[in-house]
Coordinates of C-alpha atoms and ligand atoms in Angstrom, one line a residue:
Chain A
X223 CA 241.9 219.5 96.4
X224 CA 244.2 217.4 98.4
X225 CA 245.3 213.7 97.4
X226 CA 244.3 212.0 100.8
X227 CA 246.4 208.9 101.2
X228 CA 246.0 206.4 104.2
X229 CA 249.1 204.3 105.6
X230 CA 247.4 201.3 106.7
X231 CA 247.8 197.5 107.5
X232 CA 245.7 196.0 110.4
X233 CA 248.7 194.1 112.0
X234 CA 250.6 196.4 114.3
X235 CA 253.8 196.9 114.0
X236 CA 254.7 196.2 110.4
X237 CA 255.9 200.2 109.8
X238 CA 253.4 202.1 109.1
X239 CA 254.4 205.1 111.0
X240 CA 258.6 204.7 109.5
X241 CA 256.5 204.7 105.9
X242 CA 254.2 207.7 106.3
X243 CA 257.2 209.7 107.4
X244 CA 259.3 208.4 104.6
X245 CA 256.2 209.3 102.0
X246 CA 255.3 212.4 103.2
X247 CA 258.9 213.1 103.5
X248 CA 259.8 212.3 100.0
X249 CA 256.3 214.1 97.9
X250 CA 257.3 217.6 100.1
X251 CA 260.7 216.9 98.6
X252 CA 259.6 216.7 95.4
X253 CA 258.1 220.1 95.7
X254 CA 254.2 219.0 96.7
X255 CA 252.6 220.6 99.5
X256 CA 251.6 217.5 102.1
X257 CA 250.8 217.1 105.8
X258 CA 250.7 214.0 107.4
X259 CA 248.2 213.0 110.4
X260 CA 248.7 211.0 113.3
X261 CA 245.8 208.8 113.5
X262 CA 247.2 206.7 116.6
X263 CA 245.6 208.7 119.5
X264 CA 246.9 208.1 122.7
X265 CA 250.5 206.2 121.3
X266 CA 251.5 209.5 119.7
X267 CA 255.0 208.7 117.8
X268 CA 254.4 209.9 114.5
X269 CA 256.3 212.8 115.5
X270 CA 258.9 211.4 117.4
X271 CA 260.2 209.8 114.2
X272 CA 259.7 213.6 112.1
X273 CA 261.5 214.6 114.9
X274 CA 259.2 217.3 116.0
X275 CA 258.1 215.6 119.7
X276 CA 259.6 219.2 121.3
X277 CA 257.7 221.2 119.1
X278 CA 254.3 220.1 120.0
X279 CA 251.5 222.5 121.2
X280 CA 248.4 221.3 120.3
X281 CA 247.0 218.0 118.5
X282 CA 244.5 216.4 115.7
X283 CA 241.8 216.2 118.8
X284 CA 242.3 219.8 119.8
X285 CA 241.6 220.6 116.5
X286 CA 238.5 218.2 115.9
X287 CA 237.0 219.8 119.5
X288 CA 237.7 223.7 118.7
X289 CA 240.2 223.9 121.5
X290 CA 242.6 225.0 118.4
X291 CA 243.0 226.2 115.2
X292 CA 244.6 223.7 112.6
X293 CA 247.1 227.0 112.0
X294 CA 248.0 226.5 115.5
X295 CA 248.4 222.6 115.8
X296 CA 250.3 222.1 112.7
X297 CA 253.4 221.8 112.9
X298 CA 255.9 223.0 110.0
X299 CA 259.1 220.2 109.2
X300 CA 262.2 221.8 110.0
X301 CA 264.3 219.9 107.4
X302 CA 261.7 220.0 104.6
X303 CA 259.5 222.6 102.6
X304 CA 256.2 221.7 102.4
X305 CA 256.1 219.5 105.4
X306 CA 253.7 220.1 107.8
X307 CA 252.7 217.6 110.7
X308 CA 249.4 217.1 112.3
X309 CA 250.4 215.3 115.6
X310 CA 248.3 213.0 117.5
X311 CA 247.3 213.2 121.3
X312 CA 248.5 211.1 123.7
X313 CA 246.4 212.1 126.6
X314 CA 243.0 210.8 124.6
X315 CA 241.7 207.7 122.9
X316 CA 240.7 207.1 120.0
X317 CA 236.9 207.2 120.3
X318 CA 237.9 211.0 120.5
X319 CA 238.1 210.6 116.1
X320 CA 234.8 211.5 115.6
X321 CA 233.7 211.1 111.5
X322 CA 232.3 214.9 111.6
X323 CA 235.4 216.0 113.3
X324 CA 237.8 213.9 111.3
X325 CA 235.8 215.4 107.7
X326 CA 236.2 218.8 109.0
X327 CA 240.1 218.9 109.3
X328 CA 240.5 216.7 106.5
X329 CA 238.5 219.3 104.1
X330 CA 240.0 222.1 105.8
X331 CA 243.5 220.5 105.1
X332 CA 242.4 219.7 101.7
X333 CA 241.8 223.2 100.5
X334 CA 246.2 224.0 101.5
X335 CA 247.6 221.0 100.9
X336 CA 248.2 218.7 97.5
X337 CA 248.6 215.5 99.8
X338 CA 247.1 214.6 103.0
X339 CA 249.0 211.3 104.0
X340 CA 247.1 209.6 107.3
X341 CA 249.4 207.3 109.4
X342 CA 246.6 204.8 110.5
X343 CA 246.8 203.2 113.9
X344 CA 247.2 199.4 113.6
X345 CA 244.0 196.9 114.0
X346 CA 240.5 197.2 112.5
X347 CA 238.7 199.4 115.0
X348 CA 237.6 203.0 114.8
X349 CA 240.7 204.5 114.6
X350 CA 241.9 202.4 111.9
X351 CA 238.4 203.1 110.0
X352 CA 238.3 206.7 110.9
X353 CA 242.4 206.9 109.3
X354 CA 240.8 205.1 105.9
X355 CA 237.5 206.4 105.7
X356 CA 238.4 209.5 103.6
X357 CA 241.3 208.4 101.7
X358 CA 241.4 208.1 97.6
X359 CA 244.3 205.9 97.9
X360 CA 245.6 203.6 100.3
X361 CA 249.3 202.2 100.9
X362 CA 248.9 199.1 102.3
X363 CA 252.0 197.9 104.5
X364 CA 253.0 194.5 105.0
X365 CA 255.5 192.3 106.5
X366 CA 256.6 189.3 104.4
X367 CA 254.9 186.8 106.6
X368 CA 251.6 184.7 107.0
X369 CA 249.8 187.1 109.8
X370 CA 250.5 190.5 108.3
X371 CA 249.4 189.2 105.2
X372 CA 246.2 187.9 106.7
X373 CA 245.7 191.3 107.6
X374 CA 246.3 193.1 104.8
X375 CA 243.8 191.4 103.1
X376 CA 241.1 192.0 105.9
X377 CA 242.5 195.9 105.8
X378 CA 242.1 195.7 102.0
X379 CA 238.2 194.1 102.8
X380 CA 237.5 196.9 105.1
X381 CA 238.9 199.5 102.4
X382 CA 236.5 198.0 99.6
X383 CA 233.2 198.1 101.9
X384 CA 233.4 200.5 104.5
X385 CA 234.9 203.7 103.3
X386 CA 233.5 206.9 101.5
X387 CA 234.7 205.7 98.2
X388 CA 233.3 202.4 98.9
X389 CA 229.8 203.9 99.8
X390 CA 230.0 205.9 96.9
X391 CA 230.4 202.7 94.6
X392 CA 233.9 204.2 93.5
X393 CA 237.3 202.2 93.9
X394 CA 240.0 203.1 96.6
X395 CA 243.2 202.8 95.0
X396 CA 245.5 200.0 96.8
X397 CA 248.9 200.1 97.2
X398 CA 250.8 197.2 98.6
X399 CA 254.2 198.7 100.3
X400 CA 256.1 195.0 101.4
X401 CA 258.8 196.4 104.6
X402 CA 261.2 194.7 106.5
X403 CA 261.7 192.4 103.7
X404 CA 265.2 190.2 104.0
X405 CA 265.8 188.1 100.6
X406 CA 268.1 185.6 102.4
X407 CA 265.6 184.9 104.5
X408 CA 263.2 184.5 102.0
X409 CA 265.5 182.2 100.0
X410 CA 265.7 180.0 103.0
X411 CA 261.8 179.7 103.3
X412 CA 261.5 181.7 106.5
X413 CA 259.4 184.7 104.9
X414 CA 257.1 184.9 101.9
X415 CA 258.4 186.1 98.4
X416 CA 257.2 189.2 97.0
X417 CA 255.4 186.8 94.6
X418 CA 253.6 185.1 97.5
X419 CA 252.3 188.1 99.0
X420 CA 251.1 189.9 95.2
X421 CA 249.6 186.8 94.5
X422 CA 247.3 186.6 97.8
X423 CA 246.7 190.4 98.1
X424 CA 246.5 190.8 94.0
X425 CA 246.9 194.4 94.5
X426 CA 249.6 196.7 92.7
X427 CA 253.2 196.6 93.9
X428 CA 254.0 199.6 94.9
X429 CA 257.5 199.1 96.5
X430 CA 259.3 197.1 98.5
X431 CA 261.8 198.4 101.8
X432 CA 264.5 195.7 102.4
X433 CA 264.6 194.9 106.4
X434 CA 267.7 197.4 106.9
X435 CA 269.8 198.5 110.4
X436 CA 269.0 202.4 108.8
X437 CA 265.2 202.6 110.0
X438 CA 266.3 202.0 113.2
X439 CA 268.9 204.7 113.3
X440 CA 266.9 207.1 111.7
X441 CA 264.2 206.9 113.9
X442 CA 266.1 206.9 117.0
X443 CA 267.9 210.4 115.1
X444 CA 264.2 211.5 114.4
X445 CA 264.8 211.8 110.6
X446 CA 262.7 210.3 108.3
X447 CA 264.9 207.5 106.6
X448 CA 263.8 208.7 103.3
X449 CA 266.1 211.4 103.8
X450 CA 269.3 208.6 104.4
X451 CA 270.0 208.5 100.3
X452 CA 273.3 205.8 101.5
X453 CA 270.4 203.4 102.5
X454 CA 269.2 200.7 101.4
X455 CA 265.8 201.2 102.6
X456 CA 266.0 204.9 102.0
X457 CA 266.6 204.5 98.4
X458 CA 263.8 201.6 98.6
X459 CA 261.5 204.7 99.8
X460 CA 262.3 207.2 97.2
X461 CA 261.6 204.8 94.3
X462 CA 258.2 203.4 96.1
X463 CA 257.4 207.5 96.4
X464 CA 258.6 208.7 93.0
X465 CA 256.0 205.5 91.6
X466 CA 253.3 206.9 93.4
X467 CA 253.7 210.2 92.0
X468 CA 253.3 207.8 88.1
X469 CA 257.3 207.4 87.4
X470 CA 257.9 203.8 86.3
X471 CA 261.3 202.4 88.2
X472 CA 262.4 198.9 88.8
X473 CA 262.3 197.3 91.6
X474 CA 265.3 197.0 94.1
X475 CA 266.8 194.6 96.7
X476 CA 264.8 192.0 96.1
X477 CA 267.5 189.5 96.1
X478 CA 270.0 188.3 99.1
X479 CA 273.7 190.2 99.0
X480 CA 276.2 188.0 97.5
X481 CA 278.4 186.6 99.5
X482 CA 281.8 188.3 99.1
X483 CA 285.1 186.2 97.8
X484 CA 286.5 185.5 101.2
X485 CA 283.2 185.0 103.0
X486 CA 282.3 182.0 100.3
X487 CA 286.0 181.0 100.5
X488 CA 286.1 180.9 104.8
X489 CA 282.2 180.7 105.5
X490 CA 280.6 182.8 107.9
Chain B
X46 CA 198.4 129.4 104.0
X47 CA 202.0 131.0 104.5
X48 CA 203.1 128.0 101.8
X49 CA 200.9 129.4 99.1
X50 CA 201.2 132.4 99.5
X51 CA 205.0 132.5 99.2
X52 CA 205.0 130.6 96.3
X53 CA 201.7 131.9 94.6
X54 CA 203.2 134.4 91.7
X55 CA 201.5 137.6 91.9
X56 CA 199.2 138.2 89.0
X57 CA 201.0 141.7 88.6
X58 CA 203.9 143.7 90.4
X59 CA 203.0 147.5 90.9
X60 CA 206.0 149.9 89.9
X61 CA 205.7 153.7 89.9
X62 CA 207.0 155.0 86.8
X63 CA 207.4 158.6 85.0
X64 CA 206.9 158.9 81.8
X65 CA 207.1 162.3 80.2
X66 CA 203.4 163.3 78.4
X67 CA 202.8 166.6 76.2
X68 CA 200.0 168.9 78.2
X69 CA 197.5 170.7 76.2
X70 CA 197.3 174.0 78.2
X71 CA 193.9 175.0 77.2
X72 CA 192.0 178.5 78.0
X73 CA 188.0 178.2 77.8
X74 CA 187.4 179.1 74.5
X75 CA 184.4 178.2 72.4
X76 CA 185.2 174.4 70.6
X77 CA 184.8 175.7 67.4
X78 CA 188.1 177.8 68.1
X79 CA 190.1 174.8 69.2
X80 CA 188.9 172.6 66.3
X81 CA 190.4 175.3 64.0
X82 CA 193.6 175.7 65.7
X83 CA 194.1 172.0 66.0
X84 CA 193.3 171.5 62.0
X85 CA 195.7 174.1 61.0
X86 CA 198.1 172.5 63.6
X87 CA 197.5 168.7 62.0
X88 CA 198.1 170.2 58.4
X89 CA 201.6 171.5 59.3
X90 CA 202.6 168.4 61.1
X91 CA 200.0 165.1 60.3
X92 CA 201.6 163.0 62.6
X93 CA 202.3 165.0 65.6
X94 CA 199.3 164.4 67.9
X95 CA 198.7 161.0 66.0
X96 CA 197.9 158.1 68.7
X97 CA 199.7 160.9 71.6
X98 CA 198.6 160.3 75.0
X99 CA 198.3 163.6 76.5
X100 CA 196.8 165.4 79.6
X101 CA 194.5 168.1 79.4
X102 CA 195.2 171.2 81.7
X103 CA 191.8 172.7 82.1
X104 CA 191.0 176.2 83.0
X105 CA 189.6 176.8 86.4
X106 CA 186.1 177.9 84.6
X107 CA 185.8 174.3 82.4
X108 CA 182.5 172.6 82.8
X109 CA 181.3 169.5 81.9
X110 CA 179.7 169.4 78.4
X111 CA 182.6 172.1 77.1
X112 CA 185.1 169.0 78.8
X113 CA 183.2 166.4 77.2
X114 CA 183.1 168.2 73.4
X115 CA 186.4 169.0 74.0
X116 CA 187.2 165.0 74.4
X117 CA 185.6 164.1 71.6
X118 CA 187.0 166.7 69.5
X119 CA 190.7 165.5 70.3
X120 CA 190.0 161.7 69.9
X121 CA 188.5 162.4 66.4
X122 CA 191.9 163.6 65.6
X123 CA 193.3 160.6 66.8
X124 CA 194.7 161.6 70.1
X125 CA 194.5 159.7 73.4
X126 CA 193.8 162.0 76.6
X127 CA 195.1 160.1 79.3
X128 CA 194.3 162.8 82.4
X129 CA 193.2 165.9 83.2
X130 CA 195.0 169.0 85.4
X131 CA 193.4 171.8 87.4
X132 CA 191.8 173.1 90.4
X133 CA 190.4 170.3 92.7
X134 CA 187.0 171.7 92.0
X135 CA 187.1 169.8 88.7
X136 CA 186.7 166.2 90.3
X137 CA 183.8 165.7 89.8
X138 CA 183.7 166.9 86.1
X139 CA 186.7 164.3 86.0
X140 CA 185.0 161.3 87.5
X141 CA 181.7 161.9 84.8
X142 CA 184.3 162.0 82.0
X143 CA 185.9 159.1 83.4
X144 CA 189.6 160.2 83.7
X145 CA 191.6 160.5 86.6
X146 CA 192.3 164.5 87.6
X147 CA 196.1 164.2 88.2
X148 CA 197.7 165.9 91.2
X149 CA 199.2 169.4 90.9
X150 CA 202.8 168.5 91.0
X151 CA 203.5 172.3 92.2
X152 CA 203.6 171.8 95.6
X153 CA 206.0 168.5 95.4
X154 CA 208.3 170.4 92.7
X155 CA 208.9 172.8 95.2
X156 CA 210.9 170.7 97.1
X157 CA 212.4 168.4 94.4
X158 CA 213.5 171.3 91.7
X159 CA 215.9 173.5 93.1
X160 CA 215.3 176.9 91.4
X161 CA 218.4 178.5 90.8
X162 CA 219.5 182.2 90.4
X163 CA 223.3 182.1 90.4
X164 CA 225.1 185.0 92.2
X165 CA 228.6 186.4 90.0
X166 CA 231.1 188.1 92.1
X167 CA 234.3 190.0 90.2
X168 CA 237.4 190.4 92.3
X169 CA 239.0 188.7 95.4
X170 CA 236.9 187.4 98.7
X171 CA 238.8 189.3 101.1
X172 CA 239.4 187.7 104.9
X173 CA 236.7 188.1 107.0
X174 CA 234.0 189.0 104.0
X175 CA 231.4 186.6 103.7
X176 CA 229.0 186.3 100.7
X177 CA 226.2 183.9 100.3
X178 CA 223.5 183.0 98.0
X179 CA 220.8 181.2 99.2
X180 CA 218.7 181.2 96.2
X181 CA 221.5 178.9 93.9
X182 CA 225.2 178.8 92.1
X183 CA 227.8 181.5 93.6
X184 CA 230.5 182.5 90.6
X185 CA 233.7 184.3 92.1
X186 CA 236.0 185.4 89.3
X187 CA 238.6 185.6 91.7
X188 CA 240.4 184.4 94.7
X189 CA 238.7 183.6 97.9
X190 CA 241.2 184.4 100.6
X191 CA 242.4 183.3 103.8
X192 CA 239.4 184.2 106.3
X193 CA 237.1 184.5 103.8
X194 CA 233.8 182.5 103.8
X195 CA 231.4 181.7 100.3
X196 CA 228.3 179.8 100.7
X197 CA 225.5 178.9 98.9
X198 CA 222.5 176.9 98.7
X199 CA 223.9 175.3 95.1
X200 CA 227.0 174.9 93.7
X201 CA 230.5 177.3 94.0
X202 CA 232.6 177.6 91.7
X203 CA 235.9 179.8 92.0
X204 CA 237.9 181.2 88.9
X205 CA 240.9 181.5 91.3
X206 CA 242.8 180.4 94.7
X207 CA 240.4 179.0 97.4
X208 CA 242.2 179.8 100.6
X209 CA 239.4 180.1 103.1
X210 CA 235.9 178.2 103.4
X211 CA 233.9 177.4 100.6
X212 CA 230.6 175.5 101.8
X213 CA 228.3 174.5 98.9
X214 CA 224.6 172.7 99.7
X215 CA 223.9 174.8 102.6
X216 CA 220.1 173.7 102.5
X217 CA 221.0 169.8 102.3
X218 CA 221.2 169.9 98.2
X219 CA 223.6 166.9 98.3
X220 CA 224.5 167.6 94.0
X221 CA 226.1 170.6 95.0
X222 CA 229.5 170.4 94.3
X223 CA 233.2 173.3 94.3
X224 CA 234.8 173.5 92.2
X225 CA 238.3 176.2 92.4
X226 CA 241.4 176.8 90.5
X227 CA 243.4 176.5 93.1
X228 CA 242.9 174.4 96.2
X229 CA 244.2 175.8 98.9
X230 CA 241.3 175.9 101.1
X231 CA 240.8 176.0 104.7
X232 CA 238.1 174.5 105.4
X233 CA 235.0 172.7 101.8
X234 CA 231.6 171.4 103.3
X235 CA 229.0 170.1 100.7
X236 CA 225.2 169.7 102.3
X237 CA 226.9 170.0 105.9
X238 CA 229.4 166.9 105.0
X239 CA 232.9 169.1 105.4
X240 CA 236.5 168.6 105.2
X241 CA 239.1 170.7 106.8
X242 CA 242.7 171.7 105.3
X243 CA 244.3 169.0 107.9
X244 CA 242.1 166.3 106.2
X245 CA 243.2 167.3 102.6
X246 CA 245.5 165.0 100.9
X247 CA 249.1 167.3 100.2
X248 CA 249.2 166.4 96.6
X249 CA 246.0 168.4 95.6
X250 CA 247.3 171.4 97.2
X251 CA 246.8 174.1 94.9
X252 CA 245.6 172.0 92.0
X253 CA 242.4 172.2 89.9
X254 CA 239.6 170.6 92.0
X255 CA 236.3 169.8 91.9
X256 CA 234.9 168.5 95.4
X257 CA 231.5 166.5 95.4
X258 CA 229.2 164.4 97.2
X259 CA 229.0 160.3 96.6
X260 CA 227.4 158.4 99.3
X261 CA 228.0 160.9 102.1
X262 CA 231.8 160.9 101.1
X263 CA 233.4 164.3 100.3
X264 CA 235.5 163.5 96.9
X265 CA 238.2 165.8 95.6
X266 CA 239.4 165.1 92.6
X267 CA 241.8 167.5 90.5
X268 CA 240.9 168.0 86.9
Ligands
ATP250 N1 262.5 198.4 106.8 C1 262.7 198.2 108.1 N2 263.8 197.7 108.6 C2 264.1 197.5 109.9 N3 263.2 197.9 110.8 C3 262.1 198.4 110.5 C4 261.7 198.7 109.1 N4 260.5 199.3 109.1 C5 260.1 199.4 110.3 N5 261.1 198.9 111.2 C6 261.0 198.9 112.7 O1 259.8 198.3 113.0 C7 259.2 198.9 114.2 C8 257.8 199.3 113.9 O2 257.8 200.3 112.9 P1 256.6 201.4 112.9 O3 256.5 202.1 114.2 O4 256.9 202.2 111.6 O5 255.4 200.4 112.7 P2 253.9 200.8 112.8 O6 253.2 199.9 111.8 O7 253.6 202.2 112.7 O8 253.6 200.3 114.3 P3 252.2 200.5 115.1 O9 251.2 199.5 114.6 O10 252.6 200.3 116.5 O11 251.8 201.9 114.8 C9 260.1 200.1 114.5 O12 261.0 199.7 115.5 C10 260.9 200.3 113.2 O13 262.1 200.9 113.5
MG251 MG1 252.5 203.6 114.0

């Protein structure tokens, strides 16, 4: 039985997709079978950043309609064992997600895999309830700022009353993932602390990516940026992935870069 | 005329009053039963019923001459029944016995006693959840966030940060009060009388408050 995880966060935009291809990225690494799903019909990018765009035959709806096998629409990482991506369409929307259709790949997947890590379209509609209904555990992704925080929240809400754990009277198990976090700016009072954003969401801190240059590049190279072990962000990735799998590590880049001698000395 | 009358002191001044009076809830039992219980009731405590008004709550079956022993019985032992309670059908057993038959407060306590049945919620109020109790208190021991709306009909209280709306008194009950451990909140109404963040003085911001109702005035005080 599959660990089915959803990468969530309401607000668009805030890296959900850069952080379901880190995490699936770094569990196959460590040696656990996983597959990640493309929940964002119809803006299909999940596997542009795995890399994989060239390599796609069939899709999560083909599969949920019977036009394919899951064999046939999985596609295997070329980089990593264990890796195996479920891409989204891009020809369909998301209304295509039936719950039936959804339960049947996801117990299908469940029976090969040890993960099953759902990259969840942004915004509170179907397609964002259809990527959390199933999941045991959620990462929760969120910028450092007032509106992505306000969503969070309302993503945590929807995680607490409307999903199959929910309905079942069990607990989903939250994860708040902070991204594109940038200490100086935070130490100038432009972006919530990680202390803010714990404090409102009062969920467990699962890691936190420093804003970082490398996301960027690694998604323009199609690598996950797990896989970048010079990066900042990439290191950020692998601790917030080796504390989901129950390692205890501390947390990283959480303050601003000293300034170096002849910076201080000169300004700039 | 007018003269004399405006300087004429009335020979009394009529003032409604309420004074609390024990009730003898009765059940329509043979005398001789009641006499018993109320000797072995006298013995443990002499002076308990000594000179006591009291008023009589009749069962719907009482008729006259069990009323009228029952009286007598009582005022041998000294007590003083002031008024008698029960179905209107007992009037006229009432006006033969020659006390008054005293209203059935039920209706009227309807509207004046606020039952309450206090709701407890564990864990945070997340944006755009809503919980309300419209039968009393609501408890949250936790946070009530940003976009998040608690109401009730009595009091709130929050053991934790009120971000979003808290709005207390929602049927008019003007003694509700919210109280929060931190107030942060966007918007705190009490019986429909609100304030909004904007209208929040800065220096309560996320202090200990209590918010209540005096004179149609929202106060927040921090404790
Ligand atoms: N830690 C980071 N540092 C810098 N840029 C980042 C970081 N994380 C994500 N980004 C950038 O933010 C943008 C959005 O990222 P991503 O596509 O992962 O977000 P998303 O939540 O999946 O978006 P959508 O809601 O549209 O699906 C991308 O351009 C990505 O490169
Ligand atoms: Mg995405």
């Amino acid at each position: 039985m599959a660990k089915i995880i959803v990468v969530t966060s309401g607000k668009g935009g805030v890296g959900k997709t850069t952080t379901s291809a880190a995490v699936a990225t770094g569990l196959a690494v460590a040696g656990h079978k996983t597959a990640v799903l493309d929940f964002d019909v119809g803006l299909r990018n999940l596997d542009l950043i795995m890399g994989c765009e060239r390599r796609v035959v069939y899709d999560f709806v083909n599969v949920i309609n019977g036009e394919a096998t899951l064999k046939q629409a999985l596609i295997k990482d070329k980089r990593t064992d264990n890796l195996y991506i479920l891409p989204a369409s891009q020809t369909r929307d998301k209304d295509a997600l039936s719950k039936e259709g959804v339960e049947r790949v996801l117990n299908e997947l469940s029976e090969l895999f040890d993960f099953i890590i759902c990259d969840s379209p942004a915004g509170i509609e179907h397609g964002a309830q259809m990527a959390l209904y199933f999941a045991d555990e959620a990462i929760v992704v969120t910028n450092p700022e007032v509106s992505s925080v306000r969503d969070s929240d309302r993503i945590i809400g929807i995680l607490q009353s409307k999903s199959r754990k929910a309905e079942r009277g069990e607990p989903v198990k939250e994860h708040l993932l902070l991204t594109r976090y940038n200490p100086s700016r935070v130490a100038q009072g432009e972006m919530l602390s990680v202390q803010d954003v714990e404090e409102i969401l009062a969920i467990d801190l699962l890691g936190v990516i420093p804003e970082s240059q490398s996301v960027l590049k690694a998604s323009n190279q199609g690598v996950p940026v797990i896989l970048d072990d010079e990066s900042d962000a990439g290191m950020a990735y692998s601790d917030a992935v080796a504390r989901l799998l129950g390692e205890n590590r501390p947390h990283r880049f959480l303050e601003a870069q000293k300034k170096g001698f002849l910076k201080r000395v000169f300004g700039g | 005329m007018s003269m004399a009358t405006a300087t004429r002191i009335p020979a009394f001044q009529l003032k409604a009053g309420l004074h609390p009076v024990n009730q003898l809830i009765l059940q329509h039992q043979p005398l001789a039963e009641i006499e018993e219980e109320l000797q072995r009731r006298l013995q443990q405590a002499p002076d308990l019923f000594h000179l006591a008004p009291v008023v009589l709550q009749l069962p719907d079956s009482a008729d006259q001459i069990w009323v009228e022993g029952l009286l007598n019985l009582l005022r041998n032992a000294k007590m003083l029944p002031i008024g008698l309670r029960g179905k209107d059908n007992l009037q006229n057993i009432a006006e033969a016995v020659g006390l008054p038959l005293l209203k059935d407060s039920r209706k009227k306590s309807k509207q004046t006693t606020q039952s309450n049945i206090p709701k407890v919620i564990t864990g945070t109020i997340r944006s755009g959840q809503q919980v309300v109790n419209v039968e009393g208190d609501l408890i949250i021991l936790g946070a009530v966030s940003a976009g998040a709306e608690v109401l009730a009909t009595g009091s709130i209280h929050i053991y934790g940060s009120l971000r979003g709306r808290a709005l207390a008194g929602i049927q008019g009950n003007e003694q509700a009060c919210v109280s929060c451990q931190s107030l942060e909140a966007e918007l705190i109404a009490i019986a429909g009388h609100y304030r909004i963040s904007e209208d929040i003085a800065p220096a309560l911001a996320k202090k200990t408050c209590v918010t209540r109702l005096t004179e149609g005035n929202l106060i927040i005080q921090s404790v």
